[in-house]
GROMACS .gro file of C-alpha atoms in nm:
model
  306
    1UNK     CA    1  11.373  12.756  10.485
    2UNK     CA    2  11.582  12.461  10.593
    3UNK     CA    3  11.432  12.116  10.628
    4UNK     CA    4  11.492  11.751  10.553
    5UNK     CA    5  11.219  11.551  10.383
    6UNK     CA    6  11.173  11.183  10.308
    7UNK     CA    7  10.890  10.999  10.138
    8UNK     CA    8  10.829  10.646  10.027
    9UNK     CA    9  10.536  10.424   9.930
   10UNK     CA   10  10.532  10.043   9.926
   11UNK     CA   11  10.273   9.805   9.784
   12UNK     CA   12  10.295   9.555  10.068
   13UNK     CA   13  10.118   9.230   9.983
   14UNK     CA   14   9.833   9.398   9.796
   15UNK     CA   15   9.785   9.349   9.421
   16UNK     CA   16   9.825   9.722   9.356
   17UNK     CA   17   9.921  10.038   9.538
   18UNK     CA   18   9.628  10.274   9.586
   19UNK     CA   19   9.823  10.516   9.806
   20UNK     CA   20   9.948  10.844   9.665
   21UNK     CA   21  10.204  11.079   9.820
   22UNK     CA   22  10.353  11.413   9.720
   23UNK     CA   23  10.527  11.723   9.843
   24UNK     CA   24  10.614  12.052   9.679
   25UNK     CA   25  10.749  12.384   9.797
   26UNK     CA   26  10.803  12.748   9.713
   27UNK     CA   27  11.062  12.977   9.863
   28UNK     CA   28  10.850  13.035  10.174
   29UNK     CA   29  10.609  12.741  10.205
   30UNK     CA   30  10.603  12.360  10.195
   31UNK     CA   31  10.306  12.134  10.118
   32UNK     CA   32  10.297  11.763  10.210
   33UNK     CA   33  10.019  11.525  10.105
   34UNK     CA   34   9.920  11.163  10.166
   35UNK     CA   35   9.607  10.994  10.028
   36UNK     CA   36   9.491  10.634  10.069
   37UNK     CA   37   9.252  10.522   9.795
   38UNK     CA   38   8.982  10.314   9.959
   39UNK     CA   39   8.990   9.959   9.830
   40UNK     CA   40   8.633   9.883   9.935
   41UNK     CA   41   8.509  10.117   9.662
   42UNK     CA   42   8.564  10.124   9.287
   43UNK     CA   43   8.895  10.278   9.170
   44UNK     CA   44   9.024  10.417   9.497
   45UNK     CA   45   9.354  10.498   9.327
   46UNK     CA   46   9.169  10.735   9.091
   47UNK     CA   47   9.027  10.931   9.386
   48UNK     CA   48   9.374  10.952   9.543
   49UNK     CA   49   9.524  11.068   9.211
   50UNK     CA   50   9.269  11.345   9.168
   51UNK     CA   51   9.310  11.463   9.527
   52UNK     CA   52   9.688  11.485   9.485
   53UNK     CA   53   9.661  11.666   9.155
   54UNK     CA   54   9.409  11.929   9.261
   55UNK     CA   55   9.566  12.019   9.594
   56UNK     CA   56   9.924  12.034   9.464
   57UNK     CA   57   9.822  12.236   9.157
   58UNK     CA   58   9.640  12.487   9.379
   59UNK     CA   59   9.953  12.520   9.592
   60UNK     CA   60  10.161  12.584   9.283
   61UNK     CA   61   9.922  12.859   9.172
   62UNK     CA   62   9.885  13.032   9.507
   63UNK     CA   63  10.216  12.992   9.692
   64UNK     CA   64  10.390  13.281   9.514
   65UNK     CA   65  10.589  13.241   9.730
   66UNK     CA   66  10.351  13.247  10.031
   67UNK     CA   67   9.994  13.140  10.093
   68UNK     CA   68   9.763  13.413  10.218
   69UNK     CA   69   9.594  13.179  10.469
   70UNK     CA   70   9.726  12.821  10.497
   71UNK     CA   71   9.427  12.695  10.702
   72UNK     CA   72   9.178  12.837  10.455
   73UNK     CA   73   9.383  12.690  10.169
   74UNK     CA   74   9.364  12.340  10.317
   75UNK     CA   75   8.990  12.359  10.387
   76UNK     CA   76   8.912  12.496  10.042
   77UNK     CA   77   9.134  12.273   9.832
   78UNK     CA   78   9.049  11.946  10.008
   79UNK     CA   79   8.678  12.023   9.962
   80UNK     CA   80   8.743  12.115   9.598
   81UNK     CA   81   8.929  11.785   9.548
   82UNK     CA   82   8.625  11.599   9.685
   83UNK     CA   83   8.398  11.777   9.436
   84UNK     CA   84   8.640  11.700   9.152
   85UNK     CA   85   8.632  11.328   9.241
   86UNK     CA   86   8.252  11.321   9.242
   87UNK     CA   87   8.233  11.522   8.918
   88UNK     CA   88   8.483  11.296   8.744
   89UNK     CA   89   8.288  10.985   8.846
   90UNK     CA   90   7.972  11.128   8.690
   91UNK     CA   91   8.146  11.234   8.371
   92UNK     CA   92   8.313  10.891   8.341
   93UNK     CA   93   7.992  10.699   8.395
   94UNK     CA   94   8.115  10.518   8.705
   95UNK     CA   95   7.842  10.343   8.906
   96UNK     CA   96   7.973  10.504   9.226
   97UNK     CA   97   8.226  10.769   9.316
   98UNK     CA   98   8.574  10.644   9.409
   99UNK     CA   99   8.687  10.741   9.758
  100UNK     CA  100   9.006  10.830   9.938
  101UNK     CA  101   9.136  10.949  10.272
  102UNK     CA  102   9.359  11.256  10.275
  103UNK     CA  103   9.599  11.423  10.516
  104UNK     CA  104   9.780  11.744  10.419
  105UNK     CA  105  10.018  11.982  10.593
  106UNK     CA  106  10.149  12.331  10.517
  107UNK     CA  107  10.465  12.472  10.677
  108UNK     CA  108  10.508  12.848  10.643
  109UNK     CA  109  10.664  13.112  10.872
  110UNK     CA  110  10.806  12.841  11.104
  111UNK     CA  111  10.446  12.729  11.162
  112UNK     CA  112  10.269  12.408  11.061
  113UNK     CA  113   9.898  12.357  11.008
  114UNK     CA  114   9.734  12.040  10.888
  115UNK     CA  115   9.403  11.895  10.784
  116UNK     CA  116   9.263  11.548  10.729
  117UNK     CA  117   8.961  11.345  10.632
  118UNK     CA  118   8.962  10.972  10.709
  119UNK     CA  119   9.226  10.768  10.889
  120UNK     CA  120   9.549  10.878  10.725
  121UNK     CA  121   9.742  11.039  11.008
  122UNK     CA  122   9.982  11.318  11.097
  123UNK     CA  123  10.216  11.303  11.396
  124UNK     CA  124  10.400  11.609  11.530
  125UNK     CA  125  10.705  11.480  11.713
  126UNK     CA  126  10.949  11.674  11.931
  127UNK     CA  127  11.244  11.513  12.114
  128UNK     CA  128  11.085  11.170  12.092
  129UNK     CA  129  10.742  11.283  12.220
  130UNK     CA  130  10.423  11.301  12.014
  131UNK     CA  131  10.294  11.654  12.072
  132UNK     CA  132   9.996  11.620  11.842
  133UNK     CA  133   9.822  11.349  11.641
  134UNK     CA  134   9.520  11.361  11.413
  135UNK     CA  135   9.209  11.173  11.525
  136UNK     CA  136   9.088  10.906  11.284
  137UNK     CA  137   8.742  10.938  11.134
  138UNK     CA  138   8.666  10.572  11.197
  139UNK     CA  139   8.436  10.346  11.392
  140UNK     CA  140   8.726  10.217  11.600
  141UNK     CA  141   8.827  10.571  11.701
  142UNK     CA  142   8.471  10.627  11.824
  143UNK     CA  143   8.501  10.309  12.029
  144UNK     CA  144   8.832  10.432  12.174
  145UNK     CA  145   8.678  10.770  12.260
  146UNK     CA  146   8.393  10.597  12.443
  147UNK     CA  147   8.636  10.377  12.637
  148UNK     CA  148   8.512  10.053  12.481
  149UNK     CA  149   8.839   9.967  12.302
  150UNK     CA  150   9.200  10.027  12.406
  151UNK     CA  151   9.415  10.206  12.150
  152UNK     CA  152   9.667   9.921  12.160
  153UNK     CA  153   9.399   9.686  12.023
  154UNK     CA  154   9.321   9.890  11.712
  155UNK     CA  155   9.545   9.695  11.473
  156UNK     CA  156   9.363   9.367  11.544
  157UNK     CA  157   9.010   9.504  11.559
  158UNK     CA  158   8.781   9.357  11.287
  159UNK     CA  159   8.625   9.699  11.213
  160UNK     CA  160   8.955   9.886  11.185
  161UNK     CA  161   8.893   9.978  10.821
  162UNK     CA  162   8.542  10.116  10.868
  163UNK     CA  163   8.579  10.485  10.780
  164UNK     CA  164   8.288  10.729  10.809
  165UNK     CA  165   8.449  11.036  10.652
  166UNK     CA  166   8.645  11.060  10.326
  167UNK     CA  167   8.673  11.237   9.992
  168UNK     CA  168   8.436  11.111   9.722
  169UNK     CA  169   8.148  11.022   9.957
  170UNK     CA  170   7.789  11.126   9.893
  171UNK     CA  171   7.801  11.428  10.124
  172UNK     CA  172   8.071  11.688  10.175
  173UNK     CA  173   8.359  11.553  10.382
  174UNK     CA  174   8.435  11.689  10.727
  175UNK     CA  175   8.781  11.844  10.707
  176UNK     CA  176   8.941  11.864  11.051
  177UNK     CA  177   9.188  12.154  11.073
  178UNK     CA  178   9.461  12.215  11.328
  179UNK     CA  179   9.553  12.553  11.464
  180UNK     CA  180   9.885  12.696  11.354
  181UNK     CA  181  10.161  12.518  11.548
  182UNK     CA  182  10.502  12.679  11.593
  183UNK     CA  183  10.789  12.445  11.499
  184UNK     CA  184  11.115  12.421  11.689
  185UNK     CA  185  11.439  12.319  11.525
  186UNK     CA  186  11.444  11.938  11.516
  187UNK     CA  187  11.065  11.893  11.516
  188UNK     CA  188  10.936  11.625  11.279
  189UNK     CA  189  10.603  11.593  11.099
  190UNK     CA  190  10.505  11.241  10.988
  191UNK     CA  191  10.215  11.196  10.744
  192UNK     CA  192  10.123  10.833  10.682
  193UNK     CA  193   9.856  10.584  10.582
  194UNK     CA  194   9.723  10.314  10.812
  195UNK     CA  195   9.965  10.069  10.654
  196UNK     CA  196  10.229  10.228  10.879
  197UNK     CA  197  10.046  10.325  11.197
  198UNK     CA  198   9.831  10.010  11.203
  199UNK     CA  199  10.114   9.765  11.286
  200UNK     CA  200  10.323  10.023  11.478
  201UNK     CA  201  10.245  10.218  11.792
  202UNK     CA  202  10.304  10.590  11.817
  203UNK     CA  203  10.583  10.518  12.066
  204UNK     CA  204  10.766  10.300  11.813
  205UNK     CA  205  10.733  10.568  11.545
  206UNK     CA  206  10.850  10.854  11.769
  207UNK     CA  207  11.142  10.651  11.911
  208UNK     CA  208  11.270  10.566  11.562
  209UNK     CA  209  11.261  10.932  11.461
  210UNK     CA  210  11.441  11.033  11.782
  211UNK     CA  211  11.713  10.770  11.755
  212UNK     CA  212  11.775  10.763  11.381
  213UNK     CA  213  11.618  11.074  11.227
  214UNK     CA  214  11.378  11.053  10.937
  215UNK     CA  215  11.630  10.958  10.668
  216UNK     CA  216  11.725  10.633  10.843
  217UNK     CA  217  11.431  10.594  11.078
  218UNK     CA  218  11.146  10.600  10.823
  219UNK     CA  219  11.287  10.316  10.605
  220UNK     CA  220  11.338  10.113  10.923
  221UNK     CA  221  10.977  10.177  11.026
  222UNK     CA  222  10.852  10.069  10.684
  223UNK     CA  223  11.050   9.747  10.713
  224UNK     CA  224  10.916   9.689  11.064
  225UNK     CA  225  10.556   9.751  10.956
  226UNK     CA  226  10.592   9.501  10.673
  227UNK     CA  227  10.738   9.238  10.905
  228UNK     CA  228  10.465   9.281  11.165
  229UNK     CA  229  10.180   9.284  10.912
  230UNK     CA  230  10.312   8.976  10.731
  231UNK     CA  231  10.080   8.835  10.466
  232UNK     CA  232   9.817   9.100  10.547
  233UNK     CA  233  10.050   9.391  10.477
  234UNK     CA  234   9.860   9.688  10.337
  235UNK     CA  235  10.004   9.962  10.114
  236UNK     CA  236  10.242  10.167  10.332
  237UNK     CA  237  10.309  10.532  10.257
  238UNK     CA  238  10.488  10.810  10.443
  239UNK     CA  239  10.593  11.171  10.391
  240UNK     CA  240  10.817  11.292  10.675
  241UNK     CA  241  10.975  11.633  10.735
  242UNK     CA  242  11.222  11.752  10.996
  243UNK     CA  243  11.232  12.127  11.045
  244UNK     CA  244  11.577  12.278  11.074
  245UNK     CA  245  11.504  12.650  11.069
  246UNK     CA  246  11.411  12.944  10.850
  247UNK     CA  247  11.747  13.069  10.725
  248UNK     CA  248  11.868  12.813  10.471
  249UNK     CA  249  11.870  12.808  10.093
  250UNK     CA  250  11.803  12.441  10.026
  251UNK     CA  251  11.691  12.113  10.174
  252UNK     CA  252  11.782  11.747  10.183
  253UNK     CA  253  11.547  11.503  10.018
  254UNK     CA  254  11.504  11.128  10.008
  255UNK     CA  255  11.294  10.924   9.759
  256UNK     CA  256  11.060  11.200   9.634
  257UNK     CA  257  10.753  11.116   9.426
  258UNK     CA  258  10.793  11.073   9.055
  259UNK     CA  259  10.543  11.189   8.792
  260UNK     CA  260  10.418  10.920   8.553
  261UNK     CA  261  10.194  11.030   8.265
  262UNK     CA  262  10.092  11.340   8.458
  263UNK     CA  263   9.976  11.146   8.764
  264UNK     CA  264  10.150  11.169   9.101
  265UNK     CA  265  10.243  10.806   9.161
  266UNK     CA  266  10.424  10.610   9.432
  267UNK     CA  267  10.796  10.693   9.410
  268UNK     CA  268  11.082  10.465   9.309
  269UNK     CA  269  11.389  10.416   9.521
  270UNK     CA  270  11.663  10.673   9.484
  271UNK     CA  271  11.711  11.044   9.531
  272UNK     CA  272  11.644  11.352   9.327
  273UNK     CA  273  11.752  11.712   9.317
  274UNK     CA  274  11.562  12.009   9.453
  275UNK     CA  275  11.481  12.120   9.098
  276UNK     CA  276  11.329  11.782   9.016
  277UNK     CA  277  11.127  11.780   9.336
  278UNK     CA  278  10.985  12.123   9.254
  279UNK     CA  279  10.850  11.982   8.928
  280UNK     CA  280  10.638  11.724   9.112
  281UNK     CA  281  10.357  11.982   9.136
  282UNK     CA  282  10.134  11.963   8.829
  283UNK     CA  283   9.991  12.249   8.625
  284UNK     CA  284   9.619  12.277   8.548
  285UNK     CA  285   9.684  12.163   8.191
  286UNK     CA  286   9.873  11.855   8.312
  287UNK     CA  287   9.588  11.768   8.547
  288UNK     CA  288   9.330  11.790   8.270
  289UNK     CA  289   9.543  11.575   8.040
  290UNK     CA  290   9.593  11.317   8.316
  291UNK     CA  291   9.221  11.300   8.394
  292UNK     CA  292   9.140  11.270   8.023
  293UNK     CA  293   9.375  10.972   7.999
  294UNK     CA  294   9.212  10.813   8.302
  295UNK     CA  295   8.865  10.860   8.150
  296UNK     CA  296   8.975  10.707   7.819
  297UNK     CA  297   9.116  10.406   8.004
  298UNK     CA  298   8.789  10.359   8.193
  299UNK     CA  299   8.587  10.383   7.869
  300UNK     CA  300   8.807  10.123   7.702
  301UNK     CA  301   8.776   9.889   7.997
  302UNK     CA  302   8.397   9.930   8.007
  303UNK     CA  303   8.379   9.869   7.632
  304UNK     CA  304   8.585   9.550   7.665
  305UNK     CA  305   8.341   9.416   7.925
  306UNK     CA  306   8.039   9.460   7.696
   0.00000   0.00000   0.00000
């Protein structure tokens, strides 16, 4: 496989960054993930952490080097991540389950398939045109579908953040799955949180990718989103891939995620090697250790409040 990949997460003007991003790959498959911990609920960053850990660890186990059924993998692992979030909340004594959006994409055999729950998006871009875009699970998207709100007005709508589908909710999330989509050389896949697509139109995003490519275009888009959002700038997170064909031995990477204490965290500036990027996927033992540390932190914080 030959592809370029770039990812970056910024805090914006928020007190903390509840977004989580990751990618990992085998010889024949690539997984990309973006999760946006929901700030209106307790510990959204915990839900995003658990989602990242469970889905990436499953990929590491099963992509040896191919997945048997990428669509089934996405459906199954996103649902399993939801159950893990709910289970962890009960075991940790949290008054409610933390929640997160999630968008994930697998590329295998020159074909992409993706899945999402919530309003984190995927764009499939070819030659400056958006060929496909996920549909947000939000009140505003319902208003757009009914013709009551124009899509251009979404960023300023007071109910923009009202999400009706996510991981960690009381019922099972609805996981929307794409069909397998054949990629052409030069196609780009952009996974992002609403911190990016909220201030920027799809036309702005696709034009930047066309004119500058993902390595230059994505940092420019992040800067533009921050400028437009101003003091209300949300966390902004992106994982972007440009497909270059099946017959290469390596890839080019920009600002991959770093692993801190076993938790996939927002990445620092800089670049890493392919070997380092491969290690971003966590083993089952690392996941359990990370969750145990999170639980201990929660217990200490609860004890300090009493």
